[in-house]
Amino acid sequence: MLIAFIQAFRTPDLRKKLLFTLAVIVVYRVGTHVPIPGVDYRAVQECVSQASGNQGLFGLVNLFSGGALLQITIFALGILPYITASIILQLLTVVIPRLEALKKEGQAGTAKITQYTRYLTVALAILQGTGLVATARSGALFSGCTTASSIVPDRSIFTTVVMVVTMTAGTALVMWLGELITDRGIGNGMSILMFVSIAATFPSALWAIKKQGTLGGGWIEFGTVILVGLVMVGLVVFVEQAQRRIPVQYAKRMIGRRAYGGTSTYIPLKVNQAGVIPVIFASSLLYIPALVAQFADGTPGWKTWIEQNLTKGDHPIYISLYFLLIVFFAFFYVSISFNPDEVADNMKQYGGFVPGIRAGRPTAQYLSYVLTRITWPGSLYLGLIALVPTIALIGFGATNNFPFGGTSILIVVGVGLETVRQIESQLQQRHYEGFLR
């Protein structure tokens, strides 16, 4: 990987793209430290220093914002509204015929869906920004802080609107920066910003583990976490690269005096076909009951049960539900993202077939059978990786700041592998000598 980056810096046009990407990343990281108007910065810093862990309900948003959520900065919402909007549009594509037709129109349809995603991102940013401001004003953002209720001194409507508009504009700016990286930089811009947000939390989390450690001044715990992280990275790389290749043979066709086809290829079915989306879905769904209970008045029985069973990451009911939801959403997302009938029809249309399997419906049934079999180990792998922080919390007494959590490792490794592939492909295009030297 390092060799690929060194060779890229030696290539003038790739060097410009890499430097442009780094410049955008710097702008993004600066924005995560600029507080929004109407917030008492000293009170926020005091509460952040007193806070422990990832603040439970807001851990996912804080993860994708690179720690900007708890700082209440202009990029507090980060890239999460865009991710949520993209997932919603992808799910609606299967349900709404109009969106499915746009998807099949090629580049023009994709541009239209991207425009809808931007509008939905702004709407979600307004909704989430309003919720964040209301949570900060009530003091629930830092439940254990004595000065949490004074984070927003001025509670007038004008100040609230300014705060929401500022965070919404920050989300729109983040979305624009991501698109700039996609157009003029290296890799997918949104994925790069997500990678930067998560990687930015690693140093502070690792140093917190070292300071809280008791063996050898904390260095033994520090080294153990690093070792566990390396093992997890190796496991994730191994599984993310694993795939089942379905051989496909294309029959020869005579068009005029020329023969076409007769080639052999394959359909790559990844073991983890769903990526990190099932983990995000499961985390978001488990946050909803706790969020509803947080704003409920009084102490009804259902609120007490939720606070005892669904807000603690080390509770057996929480662990079981989290694991089962990840497995369910893995199968659900694979079923809507990969259509065996459509793949089989396309193969039949171009004269392709799987050796030993008849074209058409038998091919679709075979693909569905293989996809179901490889999704089982993929979903179990996702569930086990996502539970690593919980296992560390129970077994080693680690804090919720355990840096090598399932979601963070999956995103960091996945984006890193994809970015390296794009750099290597562009290097191969520029150093291809051709037939005539």
Short mmCIF file of C-alpha atoms in Angstrom, two decimals:
data_model
loop_
_atom_site.label_atom_id
_atom_site.label_comp_id
_atom_site.label_asym_id
_atom_site.label_seq_id
_atom_site.Cartn_x
_atom_site.Cartn_y
_atom_site.Cartn_z
CA MET A 1 0.00 0.00 0.00
CA LEU A 2 2.81 2.41 0.86
CA ILE A 3 4.51 1.63 -2.46
CA ALA A 4 1.28 2.56 -4.27
CA PHE A 5 1.14 5.94 -2.49
CA ILE A 6 4.83 6.64 -3.21
CA GLN A 7 4.38 5.88 -6.91
CA ALA A 8 1.23 8.03 -6.95
CA PHE A 9 3.14 11.03 -5.57
CA ARG A 10 5.72 10.58 -8.32
CA THR A 11 2.98 10.92 -10.95
CA PRO A 12 2.15 14.64 -11.47
CA ASP A 13 -1.62 14.39 -12.05
CA LEU A 14 -2.14 11.83 -9.27
CA ARG A 15 -0.05 13.97 -6.95
CA LYS A 16 -2.37 16.92 -7.62
CA LYS A 17 -5.41 14.75 -6.84
CA LEU A 18 -3.88 13.46 -3.61
CA LEU A 19 -2.87 16.96 -2.46
CA PHE A 20 -6.35 18.29 -3.30
CA THR A 21 -7.90 15.46 -1.26
CA LEU A 22 -5.61 16.25 1.68
CA ALA A 23 -6.50 19.95 1.47
CA VAL A 24 -10.23 19.16 1.61
CA ILE A 25 -9.62 16.85 4.58
CA VAL A 26 -7.82 19.67 6.41
CA VAL A 27 -10.77 22.01 5.80
CA TYR A 28 -13.15 19.34 7.07
CA ARG A 29 -11.14 18.73 10.24
CA VAL A 30 -10.92 22.47 10.95
CA GLY A 31 -14.71 22.74 10.68
CA THR A 32 -15.17 20.03 13.30
CA HIS A 33 -13.61 22.37 15.89
CA VAL A 34 -15.57 25.56 15.07
CA PRO A 35 -18.46 25.95 17.58
CA ILE A 36 -21.86 27.11 16.40
CA PRO A 37 -23.37 30.43 17.60
CA GLY A 38 -25.36 30.36 20.83
CA VAL A 39 -23.27 27.70 22.60
CA ASP A 40 -21.22 28.24 25.75
CA TYR A 41 -17.90 26.78 24.62
CA ARG A 42 -16.43 26.57 28.13
CA ALA A 43 -19.42 24.62 29.43
CA VAL A 44 -19.18 22.23 26.50
CA GLN A 45 -15.48 21.59 27.12
CA GLU A 46 -16.14 21.01 30.81
CA CYS A 47 -18.86 18.47 30.04
CA VAL A 48 -16.73 16.74 27.41
CA SER A 49 -13.90 16.35 29.93
CA GLN A 50 -16.34 14.86 32.47
CA ALA A 51 -18.05 12.56 29.96
CA SER A 52 -17.02 8.92 29.74
CA GLY A 53 -17.49 6.58 26.84
CA ASN A 54 -19.33 7.44 23.68
CA GLN A 55 -22.52 8.86 25.30
CA GLY A 56 -24.60 5.81 24.37
CA LEU A 57 -27.47 7.21 22.32
CA PHE A 58 -25.28 9.69 20.45
CA GLY A 59 -22.31 7.37 19.93
CA LEU A 60 -23.11 6.58 16.30
CA VAL A 61 -23.52 10.22 15.28
CA ASN A 62 -20.43 11.20 17.27
CA LEU A 63 -18.47 8.44 15.52
CA PHE A 64 -19.38 9.61 12.02
CA SER A 65 -18.79 13.26 12.92
CA GLY A 66 -15.26 12.63 14.17
CA GLY A 67 -16.16 13.73 17.70
CA ALA A 68 -17.77 16.98 16.49
CA LEU A 69 -21.24 16.09 17.85
CA LEU A 70 -20.30 16.39 21.51
CA GLN A 71 -18.34 19.57 20.72
CA ILE A 72 -21.52 21.02 19.10
CA THR A 73 -19.63 22.47 16.14
CA ILE A 74 -20.77 23.49 12.66
CA PHE A 75 -20.04 19.96 11.44
CA ALA A 76 -21.73 18.33 14.44
CA LEU A 77 -24.01 16.17 12.30
CA GLY A 78 -21.13 15.13 10.06
CA ILE A 79 -21.84 12.87 7.12
CA LEU A 80 -24.54 10.78 8.83
CA PRO A 81 -27.56 12.62 7.29
CA TYR A 82 -26.15 11.90 3.81
CA ILE A 83 -25.53 8.25 4.69
CA THR A 84 -29.07 7.90 6.02
CA ALA A 85 -30.53 9.62 2.95
CA SER A 86 -28.54 7.37 0.61
CA ILE A 87 -29.72 4.23 2.40
CA ILE A 88 -33.35 5.42 2.38
CA LEU A 89 -33.22 6.19 -1.36
CA GLN A 90 -31.62 2.81 -2.03
CA LEU A 91 -34.39 1.04 -0.14
CA LEU A 92 -37.11 3.12 -1.82
CA THR A 93 -35.69 2.22 -5.23
CA VAL A 94 -37.01 -1.33 -4.72
CA VAL A 95 -40.44 -0.10 -3.59
CA ILE A 96 -41.16 2.91 -5.85
CA PRO A 97 -41.31 2.06 -9.61
CA ARG A 98 -40.34 5.62 -10.59
CA LEU A 99 -37.01 5.39 -8.74
CA GLU A 100 -36.37 1.93 -10.17
CA ALA A 101 -36.94 3.30 -13.68
CA LEU A 102 -34.53 6.16 -12.98
CA LYS A 103 -31.90 3.69 -11.82
CA LYS A 104 -32.15 1.81 -15.11
CA GLU A 105 -31.75 5.00 -17.20
CA GLY A 106 -28.01 5.08 -16.60
CA GLN A 107 -26.08 8.24 -15.83
CA ALA A 108 -29.02 10.63 -16.23
CA GLY A 109 -31.18 8.62 -13.84
CA THR A 110 -28.34 8.31 -11.33
CA ALA A 111 -27.87 12.10 -11.39
CA LYS A 112 -31.58 12.55 -10.64
CA ILE A 113 -31.43 10.11 -7.72
CA THR A 114 -28.34 11.95 -6.42
CA GLN A 115 -30.33 15.20 -6.52
CA TYR A 116 -33.14 13.60 -4.50
CA THR A 117 -30.51 12.35 -2.03
CA ARG A 118 -29.25 15.92 -1.53
CA TYR A 119 -32.74 17.24 -0.82
CA LEU A 120 -33.42 14.42 1.64
CA THR A 121 -30.03 15.05 3.30
CA VAL A 122 -30.95 18.68 3.99
CA ALA A 123 -34.36 17.65 5.37
CA LEU A 124 -32.77 15.06 7.66
CA ALA A 125 -30.12 17.58 8.74
CA ILE A 126 -32.87 20.03 9.80
CA LEU A 127 -34.64 17.26 11.72
CA GLN A 128 -31.49 15.95 13.42
CA GLY A 129 -30.19 19.47 14.10
CA THR A 130 -33.45 20.39 15.83
CA GLY A 131 -33.23 17.23 17.93
CA LEU A 132 -29.62 17.95 18.86
CA VAL A 133 -30.38 21.53 19.90
CA ALA A 134 -33.36 20.38 21.98
CA THR A 135 -31.23 17.70 23.63
CA ALA A 136 -28.44 20.18 24.40
CA ARG A 137 -30.89 22.71 25.87
CA SER A 138 -32.46 20.09 28.14
CA GLY A 139 -29.05 18.93 29.40
CA ALA A 140 -29.61 15.35 28.21
CA LEU A 141 -26.61 15.48 25.85
CA PHE A 142 -24.29 15.15 28.87
CA SER A 143 -26.35 13.34 31.48
CA GLY A 144 -23.60 13.27 34.10
CA CYS A 145 -22.38 16.85 33.75
CA THR A 146 -23.29 19.49 36.33
CA THR A 147 -23.22 22.35 33.81
CA ALA A 148 -25.09 20.51 31.03
CA SER A 149 -28.19 22.67 31.34
CA SER A 150 -26.15 25.86 30.76
CA ILE A 151 -24.64 24.78 27.41
CA VAL A 152 -27.22 26.91 25.57
CA PRO A 153 -27.67 30.07 27.70
CA ASP A 154 -30.01 31.89 25.30
CA ARG A 155 -33.12 29.77 24.63
CA SER A 156 -34.97 32.20 22.40
CA ILE A 157 -36.54 31.04 19.15
CA PHE A 158 -34.14 33.17 17.09
CA THR A 159 -31.06 31.55 18.66
CA THR A 160 -32.53 28.08 18.17
CA VAL A 161 -33.25 28.76 14.48
CA VAL A 162 -29.72 30.14 13.97
CA MET A 163 -28.20 27.02 15.56
CA VAL A 164 -30.29 24.64 13.42
CA VAL A 165 -29.59 26.59 10.22
CA THR A 166 -25.85 26.64 11.01
CA MET A 167 -25.68 22.87 11.50
CA THR A 168 -27.77 22.27 8.38
CA ALA A 169 -25.45 24.51 6.36
CA GLY A 170 -22.49 22.62 7.83
CA THR A 171 -23.97 19.32 6.65
CA ALA A 172 -24.53 20.77 3.17
CA LEU A 173 -20.92 21.98 3.14
CA VAL A 174 -19.67 18.52 4.15
CA MET A 175 -21.73 17.00 1.35
CA TRP A 176 -20.22 19.48 -1.13
CA LEU A 177 -16.68 18.72 0.09
CA GLY A 178 -17.31 15.01 -0.40
CA GLU A 179 -18.51 15.59 -3.95
CA LEU A 180 -15.41 17.72 -4.64
CA ILE A 181 -13.19 14.82 -3.59
CA THR A 182 -15.15 12.46 -5.83
CA ASP A 183 -14.83 14.77 -8.85
CA ARG A 184 -11.29 16.13 -8.44
CA GLY A 185 -9.62 13.89 -5.87
CA ILE A 186 -9.01 10.21 -5.20
CA GLY A 187 -11.75 7.78 -4.21
CA ASN A 188 -15.33 8.28 -3.12
CA GLY A 189 -15.54 11.61 -1.28
CA MET A 190 -18.20 10.62 1.24
CA SER A 191 -16.32 7.44 2.13
CA ILE A 192 -13.06 9.37 2.53
CA LEU A 193 -14.66 11.88 4.91
CA MET A 194 -16.23 9.02 6.86
CA PHE A 195 -12.82 7.36 7.05
CA VAL A 196 -11.23 10.58 8.33
CA SER A 197 -13.97 11.13 10.93
CA ILE A 198 -13.53 7.66 12.42
CA ALA A 199 -9.72 7.58 12.21
CA ALA A 200 -9.55 10.97 13.96
CA THR A 201 -11.00 9.44 17.15
CA PHE A 202 -8.38 6.65 17.39
CA PRO A 203 -5.47 8.58 18.99
CA SER A 204 -7.53 10.08 21.84
CA ALA A 205 -9.28 6.76 22.52
CA LEU A 206 -5.98 4.87 22.62
CA TRP A 207 -4.39 7.44 24.93
CA ALA A 208 -7.44 7.29 27.22
CA ILE A 209 -6.97 3.52 27.52
CA LYS A 210 -3.31 4.05 28.37
CA LYS A 211 -4.12 6.60 31.08
CA GLN A 212 -6.82 4.40 32.60
CA GLY A 213 -4.62 1.30 32.58
CA THR A 214 -3.03 -0.07 35.74
CA LEU A 215 -0.55 -2.66 34.39
CA GLY A 216 2.89 -1.25 33.63
CA GLY A 217 1.64 2.31 33.70
CA GLY A 218 -1.09 1.45 31.21
CA TRP A 219 1.30 0.33 28.48
CA ILE A 220 0.28 -3.34 28.76
CA GLU A 221 -3.39 -2.49 28.17
CA PHE A 222 -2.31 -0.13 25.39
CA GLY A 223 -0.26 -2.85 23.67
CA THR A 224 -3.04 -5.42 24.10
CA VAL A 225 -5.57 -3.12 22.42
CA ILE A 226 -3.14 -2.47 19.55
CA LEU A 227 -2.60 -6.22 19.12
CA VAL A 228 -6.34 -6.91 19.17
CA GLY A 229 -6.83 -4.14 16.61
CA LEU A 230 -4.23 -5.63 14.26
CA VAL A 231 -5.84 -9.07 14.54
CA MET A 232 -9.26 -7.57 13.79
CA VAL A 233 -7.92 -5.65 10.79
CA GLY A 234 -6.40 -8.85 9.40
CA LEU A 235 -9.66 -10.73 9.91
CA VAL A 236 -11.72 -7.97 8.31
CA VAL A 237 -9.37 -7.75 5.30
CA PHE A 238 -9.52 -11.53 4.86
CA VAL A 239 -13.32 -11.69 4.97
CA GLU A 240 -13.89 -8.52 2.93
CA GLN A 241 -11.68 -9.90 0.15
CA ALA A 242 -13.34 -13.34 0.26
CA GLN A 243 -15.79 -14.09 -2.52
CA ARG A 244 -17.52 -16.99 -4.24
CA ARG A 245 -16.94 -16.89 -7.99
CA ILE A 246 -19.78 -18.33 -10.06
CA PRO A 247 -18.34 -19.37 -13.48
CA VAL A 248 -20.22 -18.05 -16.51
CA GLN A 249 -19.74 -19.24 -20.09
CA TYR A 250 -20.92 -17.22 -23.09
CA ALA A 251 -21.83 -19.08 -26.27
CA LYS A 252 -20.40 -18.02 -29.63
CA ARG A 253 -22.62 -15.97 -31.92
CA MET A 254 -22.09 -15.28 -35.61
CA ILE A 255 -22.97 -11.73 -36.67
CA GLY A 256 -22.16 -11.37 -40.33
CA ARG A 257 -18.72 -12.87 -40.82
CA ARG A 258 -17.55 -12.24 -37.28
CA ALA A 259 -17.87 -14.49 -34.25
CA TYR A 260 -18.71 -12.93 -30.91
CA GLY A 261 -18.76 -14.46 -27.44
CA GLY A 262 -17.24 -17.76 -26.49
CA THR A 263 -15.55 -16.21 -23.46
CA SER A 264 -15.49 -17.36 -19.85
CA THR A 265 -15.98 -15.07 -16.87
CA TYR A 266 -17.45 -15.22 -13.39
CA ILE A 267 -19.91 -13.51 -11.06
CA PRO A 268 -18.16 -12.46 -7.81
CA LEU A 269 -20.41 -12.93 -4.78
CA LYS A 270 -18.77 -11.45 -1.69
CA VAL A 271 -19.09 -13.21 1.64
CA ASN A 272 -19.98 -9.86 3.21
CA GLN A 273 -22.24 -8.63 0.43
CA ALA A 274 -24.03 -6.11 2.68
CA GLY A 275 -20.94 -4.28 3.98
CA VAL A 276 -21.38 -2.21 7.12
CA ILE A 277 -25.01 -1.21 6.47
CA PRO A 278 -26.59 -3.96 8.69
CA VAL A 279 -24.53 -2.71 11.66
CA ILE A 280 -25.70 0.88 11.07
CA PHE A 281 -29.33 -0.25 10.73
CA ALA A 282 -29.20 -2.35 13.91
CA SER A 283 -27.51 0.42 15.93
CA SER A 284 -30.00 3.03 14.76
CA LEU A 285 -33.00 0.80 15.48
CA LEU A 286 -31.81 0.01 19.01
CA TYR A 287 -31.31 3.73 19.71
CA ILE A 288 -34.98 4.53 18.99
CA PRO A 289 -36.55 2.96 22.15
CA ALA A 290 -33.94 4.55 24.40
CA LEU A 291 -34.42 7.93 22.70
CA VAL A 292 -38.21 7.72 23.14
CA ALA A 293 -37.80 6.73 26.80
CA GLN A 294 -35.43 9.63 27.40
CA PHE A 295 -38.09 12.21 26.55
CA ALA A 296 -40.98 10.41 28.25
CA ASP A 297 -42.53 12.07 31.32
CA GLY A 298 -42.59 10.26 34.63
CA THR A 299 -41.36 6.74 35.25
CA PRO A 300 -43.77 4.30 33.60
CA GLY A 301 -43.02 0.59 33.59
CA TRP A 302 -42.02 0.42 29.93
CA LYS A 303 -39.55 3.27 30.39
CA THR A 304 -37.92 1.52 33.36
CA TRP A 305 -37.65 -1.73 31.40
CA ILE A 306 -36.03 0.02 28.42
CA GLU A 307 -33.55 1.87 30.66
CA GLN A 308 -32.58 -1.36 32.39
CA ASN A 309 -32.31 -3.60 29.31
CA LEU A 310 -31.82 -1.55 26.13
CA THR A 311 -29.47 1.26 27.17
CA LYS A 312 -26.61 -0.78 28.59
CA GLY A 313 -24.32 -2.30 25.99
CA ASP A 314 -23.29 -5.17 28.26
CA HIS A 315 -26.83 -6.35 29.05
CA PRO A 316 -27.65 -9.86 27.66
CA ILE A 317 -30.95 -8.69 26.11
CA TYR A 318 -29.22 -5.78 24.37
CA ILE A 319 -26.42 -8.03 23.08
CA SER A 320 -28.88 -10.66 21.81
CA LEU A 321 -31.13 -8.14 20.06
CA TYR A 322 -28.14 -6.36 18.52
CA PHE A 323 -26.74 -9.61 17.12
CA LEU A 324 -30.10 -10.83 15.78
CA LEU A 325 -30.86 -7.46 14.15
CA ILE A 326 -27.48 -7.46 12.39
CA VAL A 327 -28.12 -10.95 11.00
CA PHE A 328 -31.65 -9.97 9.91
CA PHE A 329 -30.59 -6.75 8.20
CA ALA A 330 -27.71 -8.55 6.46
CA PHE A 331 -30.17 -10.89 4.74
CA PHE A 332 -32.64 -8.06 4.17
CA TYR A 333 -30.13 -5.75 2.48
CA VAL A 334 -28.65 -8.54 0.34
CA SER A 335 -32.14 -9.49 -0.83
CA ILE A 336 -32.86 -5.96 -2.07
CA SER A 337 -29.40 -5.13 -3.44
CA PHE A 338 -28.83 -8.32 -5.47
CA ASN A 339 -31.65 -9.62 -7.67
CA PRO A 340 -30.92 -13.19 -8.92
CA ASP A 341 -33.82 -13.06 -11.41
CA GLU A 342 -32.47 -9.88 -13.04
CA VAL A 343 -28.93 -11.29 -13.24
CA ALA A 344 -30.21 -14.54 -14.74
CA ASP A 345 -32.30 -12.66 -17.35
CA ASN A 346 -29.31 -10.52 -18.37
CA MET A 347 -27.14 -13.62 -18.74
CA LYS A 348 -29.79 -15.34 -20.85
CA GLN A 349 -30.20 -12.26 -23.04
CA TYR A 350 -26.50 -12.20 -23.92
CA GLY A 351 -26.14 -15.96 -24.31
CA GLY A 352 -24.48 -16.62 -20.95
CA PHE A 353 -25.02 -19.65 -18.73
CA VAL A 354 -23.56 -21.30 -15.65
CA PRO A 355 -21.97 -24.65 -16.62
CA GLY A 356 -24.29 -27.47 -15.58
CA ILE A 357 -27.24 -25.11 -14.90
CA ARG A 358 -29.98 -24.32 -17.41
CA ALA A 359 -30.45 -20.67 -18.34
CA GLY A 360 -33.37 -18.70 -16.97
CA ARG A 361 -35.22 -19.66 -13.81
CA PRO A 362 -32.88 -22.56 -12.79
CA THR A 363 -29.95 -20.12 -12.91
CA ALA A 364 -31.84 -17.63 -10.71
CA GLN A 365 -32.64 -20.37 -8.20
CA TYR A 366 -29.01 -21.50 -8.17
CA LEU A 367 -27.74 -17.94 -7.60
CA SER A 368 -30.26 -17.42 -4.80
CA TYR A 369 -29.19 -20.72 -3.18
CA VAL A 370 -25.49 -19.82 -3.31
CA LEU A 371 -26.13 -16.26 -2.09
CA THR A 372 -28.12 -17.53 0.91
CA ARG A 373 -25.37 -19.97 1.87
CA ILE A 374 -22.56 -17.39 1.79
CA THR A 375 -24.68 -14.71 3.50
CA TRP A 376 -24.96 -16.84 6.64
CA PRO A 377 -21.24 -16.75 7.50
CA GLY A 378 -21.09 -13.11 6.37
CA SER A 379 -23.91 -12.06 8.71
CA LEU A 380 -22.47 -14.04 11.64
CA TYR A 381 -19.09 -12.42 11.00
CA LEU A 382 -20.68 -8.95 11.05
CA GLY A 383 -22.44 -9.72 14.33
CA LEU A 384 -19.28 -10.99 16.00
CA ILE A 385 -17.17 -8.05 14.80
CA ALA A 386 -19.79 -5.57 16.01
CA LEU A 387 -19.81 -7.15 19.48
CA VAL A 388 -16.05 -6.79 20.01
CA PRO A 389 -16.39 -3.52 22.02
CA THR A 390 -19.00 -5.18 24.24
CA ILE A 391 -16.76 -8.20 24.80
CA ALA A 392 -13.88 -5.87 25.65
CA LEU A 393 -16.12 -3.96 28.06
CA ILE A 394 -17.21 -7.12 29.88
CA GLY A 395 -14.01 -9.16 29.77
CA PHE A 396 -11.29 -6.55 30.18
CA GLY A 397 -13.11 -3.72 31.90
CA ALA A 398 -12.41 -1.40 28.96
CA THR A 399 -14.36 1.79 28.55
CA ASN A 400 -16.88 2.50 25.83
CA ASN A 401 -14.03 4.39 24.15
CA PHE A 402 -12.65 1.09 22.85
CA PRO A 403 -11.31 2.39 19.51
CA PHE A 404 -11.41 -0.77 17.41
CA GLY A 405 -15.14 -1.27 17.37
CA GLY A 406 -16.87 -3.27 14.69
CA THR A 407 -18.39 -0.36 12.78
CA SER A 408 -15.20 1.71 12.81
CA ILE A 409 -12.93 -1.16 11.73
CA LEU A 410 -15.29 -2.24 8.93
CA ILE A 411 -15.51 1.30 7.53
CA VAL A 412 -11.82 2.16 7.89
CA VAL A 413 -10.60 -1.09 6.32
CA GLY A 414 -13.24 -1.07 3.58
CA VAL A 415 -12.56 2.52 2.53
CA GLY A 416 -8.81 1.99 2.75
CA LEU A 417 -8.92 -1.07 0.49
CA GLU A 418 -11.17 0.66 -2.05
CA THR A 419 -8.97 3.78 -2.16
CA VAL A 420 -5.81 1.73 -2.67
CA ARG A 421 -7.52 -0.20 -5.49
CA GLN A 422 -8.42 3.05 -7.25
CA ILE A 423 -4.89 4.41 -6.89
CA GLU A 424 -3.41 1.18 -8.26
CA SER A 425 -5.85 1.11 -11.18
CA GLN A 426 -4.97 4.68 -12.15
CA LEU A 427 -1.26 3.86 -11.85
CA GLN A 428 -1.71 0.89 -14.18
CA GLN A 429 -3.51 3.08 -16.73
CA ARG A 430 -0.68 5.63 -16.73
CA HIS A 431 2.13 3.08 -16.91
CA TYR A 432 0.56 0.79 -19.51
CA GLU A 433 3.07 0.50 -22.33
CA GLY A 434 0.75 -0.96 -24.94
CA PHE A 435 1.55 -3.29 -27.84
CA LEU A 436 3.84 -0.86 -29.67
CA ARG A 437 6.81 0.41 -27.64
#
